Tab-separated table of C-alpha atoms in Angstrom:
chain	number	residue	atom	x	y	z
O	628	MET	CA	0.189	-0.043	0.188
O	629	ILE	CA	2.514	2.801	0.950
O	630	ARG	CA	4.370	1.370	-2.047
O	631	GLY	CA	1.906	2.341	-4.490
O	632	LEU	CA	1.033	5.833	-2.353
O	633	ALA	CA	4.769	6.403	-3.527
O	634	LEU	CA	4.455	5.424	-6.994
O	635	ALA	CA	1.520	7.503	-7.605
O	636	LEU	CA	3.083	10.618	-5.819
O	637	LEU	CA	6.271	10.096	-7.986
O	638	LEU	CA	4.081	9.763	-11.046
O	639	ALA	CA	2.107	13.100	-10.235
O	640	ALA	CA	5.318	15.163	-9.087
O	641	PRO	CA	6.233	16.374	-12.671
O	642	ALA	CA	2.428	17.607	-12.600
O	643	LEU	CA	2.590	19.395	-10.218
O	644	GLY	CA	5.272	22.115	-11.475
O	645	GLU	CA	4.080	22.348	-14.987
O	646	THR	CA	3.508	25.930	-16.265
O	647	SER	CA	0.085	27.099	-17.859
O	648	GLY	CA	0.519	30.413	-20.094
O	649	GLY	CA	-3.720	30.723	-20.292
O	650	LEU	CA	-6.146	30.368	-17.116
O	651	GLU	CA	-8.085	27.675	-18.015
O	652	GLY	CA	-7.769	25.274	-15.360
O	653	ARG	CA	-7.154	27.535	-12.381
O	654	THR	CA	-8.954	28.547	-9.698
O	655	VAL	CA	-9.848	31.656	-8.962
O	656	THR	CA	-12.049	33.467	-6.275
O	657	PHE	CA	-13.975	36.504	-7.049
O	658	GLY	CA	-15.739	39.188	-5.020
O	659	ALA	CA	-16.993	43.147	-4.815
O	660	LEU	CA	-14.862	45.189	-3.303
O	661	LEU	CA	-15.661	49.204	-2.665
O	662	TYR	CA	-13.821	51.358	-0.580
O	663	GLU	CA	-12.879	55.232	-0.708
O	664	ASP	CA	-9.351	56.133	0.265
O	665	ASP	CA	-8.155	52.961	1.460
O	666	ARG	CA	-8.606	49.372	0.258
O	667	ASP	CA	-7.833	47.628	3.822
O	668	LYS	CA	-10.652	50.085	4.899
O	669	PRO	CA	-13.545	48.526	2.548
O	670	ILE	CA	-16.740	50.001	2.824
O	671	PHE	CA	-18.592	46.946	1.463
O	672	GLU	CA	-16.339	43.630	0.623
O	673	GLY	CA	-18.576	40.942	-1.002
O	674	ALA	CA	-18.191	36.937	-0.091
O	675	ARG	CA	-15.229	35.096	-2.219
O	676	HIS	CA	-17.008	32.940	-4.603
O	677	VAL	CA	-14.465	30.320	-5.586
O	678	ALA	CA	-14.466	28.314	-9.394
O	679	GLU	CA	-12.212	26.557	-11.810
O	680	VAL	CA	-12.110	28.391	-15.157
O	681	GLY	CA	-13.401	26.367	-17.409
O	682	PRO	CA	-16.337	26.184	-20.016
O	683	GLY	CA	-19.502	28.312	-19.382
O	684	LEU	CA	-19.982	30.911	-16.547
O	685	GLU	CA	-17.856	30.555	-13.884
O	686	TYR	CA	-20.474	33.246	-11.321
O	687	GLY	CA	-23.896	34.216	-11.805
O	688	LEU	CA	-23.677	37.247	-8.812
O	689	GLU	CA	-26.658	37.963	-6.420
O	690	GLN	CA	-27.439	40.144	-3.807
O	691	GLU	CA	-25.469	38.511	-0.584
O	692	GLY	CA	-27.258	41.637	1.895
O	693	PRO	CA	-26.154	45.218	2.742
O	694	GLN	CA	-22.995	45.890	4.079
O	695	ASN	CA	-23.063	49.862	4.809
O	696	GLY	CA	-26.404	50.662	2.232
O	697	TRP	CA	-24.228	48.909	-0.684
O	698	ASP	CA	-25.068	45.319	-2.249
O	699	ILE	CA	-24.270	43.319	-5.325
O	700	VAL	CA	-25.282	44.030	-8.568
O	701	PRO	CA	-26.641	40.491	-10.032
O	702	ALA	CA	-23.775	39.512	-12.973
O	703	TYR	CA	-22.896	36.591	-14.927
O	704	VAL	CA	-19.005	36.302	-15.050
O	705	ASP	CA	-17.667	33.837	-17.828
O	706	ILE	CA	-13.843	33.407	-17.656
O	707	SER	CA	-11.817	31.808	-20.542
O	708	ASP	CA	-8.136	30.985	-21.111
O	709	ASP	CA	-7.184	34.985	-21.403
O	710	ARG	CA	-10.351	36.820	-21.064
O	711	VAL	CA	-13.028	37.720	-18.564
O	712	VAL	CA	-16.422	38.842	-19.639
O	713	ILE	CA	-19.341	40.405	-17.136
O	714	ARG	CA	-22.821	40.505	-18.612
O	715	TYR	CA	-25.880	42.330	-16.639
O	716	PRO	CA	-29.475	40.186	-15.957
O	717	PRO	CA	-31.878	41.437	-19.083
O	718	ASP	CA	-33.988	42.998	-15.974
O	719	SER	CA	-31.472	45.404	-14.777
O	720	THR	CA	-30.499	49.470	-15.570
O	721	ALA	CA	-28.636	51.441	-13.278
O	722	TYR	CA	-25.496	53.672	-12.596
O	723	PHE	CA	-22.627	52.177	-10.337
O	724	PRO	CA	-21.619	55.088	-8.224
O	725	GLU	CA	-17.994	56.796	-8.582
O	726	ILE	CA	-15.623	56.211	-5.234
O	727	GLY	CA	-12.239	55.547	-5.076
O	728	PHE	CA	-12.872	51.653	-6.048
O	729	ASN	CA	-15.815	50.343	-6.606
O	730	GLY	CA	-16.011	47.387	-8.492
O	731	TYR	CA	-14.752	43.563	-8.588
O	732	VAL	CA	-11.774	41.350	-7.726
O	733	LEU	CA	-10.425	38.066	-9.559
O	734	ASP	CA	-7.522	36.576	-7.302
O	735	PHE	CA	-6.151	33.504	-9.645
O	736	LEU	CA	-4.474	32.273	-5.589
O	737	VAL	CA	-1.099	31.878	-7.247
O	738	ASP	CA	2.005	33.512	-5.520
O	739	CYS	CA	3.383	34.950	-8.927
O	740	VAL	CA	3.126	37.398	-11.370
O	741	LEU	CA	0.282	36.119	-13.357
O	742	PHE	CA	-0.646	38.989	-15.765
O	743	ARG	CA	1.573	40.942	-18.367
O	744	SER	CA	-1.420	43.485	-19.241
O	745	ALA	CA	-5.179	44.178	-18.878
O	746	ARG	CA	-6.856	45.807	-21.403
O	747	VAL	CA	-10.613	46.443	-22.216
O	748	ASP	CA	-11.553	44.340	-25.822
O	749	THR	CA	-13.327	47.064	-27.152
O	750	GLU	CA	-14.970	45.075	-29.498
O	751	LEU	CA	-16.988	43.006	-27.013
O	752	SER	CA	-17.694	45.706	-24.518
O	753	THR	CA	-20.527	47.396	-25.108
O	754	GLY	CA	-20.217	49.970	-21.922
O	755	THR	CA	-17.282	52.554	-21.469
O	756	LEU	CA	-15.014	50.812	-19.484
O	757	SER	CA	-11.377	51.660	-20.080
O	758	ASP	CA	-7.959	50.476	-19.650
O	759	ALA	CA	-7.621	52.787	-16.639
O	760	ASP	CA	-10.162	51.051	-15.176
O	761	LEU	CA	-8.147	47.727	-14.703
O	762	PHE	CA	-5.111	47.457	-12.843
O	763	VAL	CA	-3.099	44.085	-11.823
O	764	GLU	CA	-1.364	43.255	-8.951
O	765	GLY	CA	0.620	39.944	-8.872
O	766	ALA	CA	-1.679	37.262	-9.535
O	767	ARG	CA	-5.086	39.816	-9.026
O	768	LEU	CA	-6.954	41.652	-11.571
O	769	TYR	CA	-9.109	44.836	-10.120
O	770	ILE	CA	-11.725	45.944	-12.728
O	771	ASP	CA	-13.745	49.741	-11.145
O	772	VAL	CA	-16.972	49.932	-12.464
O	773	GLY	CA	-17.393	53.206	-10.618
O	774	GLY	CA	-18.723	55.816	-13.020
O	775	GLN	CA	-20.204	53.407	-15.069
O	776	LYS	CA	-24.326	52.925	-16.076
O	777	TYR	CA	-25.155	49.212	-16.831
O	778	GLU	CA	-28.511	48.195	-18.945
O	779	PRO	CA	-29.671	45.220	-20.208
O	780	ALA	CA	-27.076	43.781	-22.506
O	781	THR	CA	-24.360	45.712	-20.876
O	782	THR	CA	-20.884	43.408	-21.445
O	783	PHE	CA	-17.514	44.823	-19.943
O	784	ALA	CA	-14.800	42.355	-21.605
O	785	ILE	CA	-11.174	42.686	-20.460
O	786	GLN	CA	-8.583	40.722	-22.592
O	787	LEU	CA	-5.676	39.433	-20.335
O	788	GLU	CA	-2.409	38.726	-21.333
O	789	VAL	CA	-1.326	35.403	-19.190
O	790	MET	CA	1.997	34.595	-18.063
O	791	ASP	CA	3.425	31.359	-17.605
O	792	CYS	CA	2.787	30.407	-14.095
O	793	PRO	CA	2.433	27.452	-12.147
O	794	ILE	CA	-0.737	26.640	-11.378
O	795	GLY	CA	-1.446	26.655	-7.965
């Protein structure tokens, strides 16, 4: 039994060190964040929703309950190998208030620099999100939708340049 386990671990070892140049198969957490001046003092911090990047939607966000008068705006989030697409339900129309940061954080749970760049995919996006509304830190992508209007069929698409990084 012990020899069988050791052999299985040795056979699996090369796979653990492999790198991937995309997001497919990676574990990601997604949540909303709202702060004025200090990220460490959020006005709203949404639940972290875990998913593995693969075919189909990764998240269907629903309201989570208010914090300081704020709550989640329902949205659908689809992550592919090099893109994040956020869409809003057909019955929604409103405006994201502009504040220090009002948006989404995707954390890909690895200890390496995962993104070379992030930019708005203007061919797929229907909103006015700009590259200035995006920033990356290591394996985290921040999408600031403050000041954006959303309505049925609004789509925010972010094209990512993903670097090789071990899958965690």
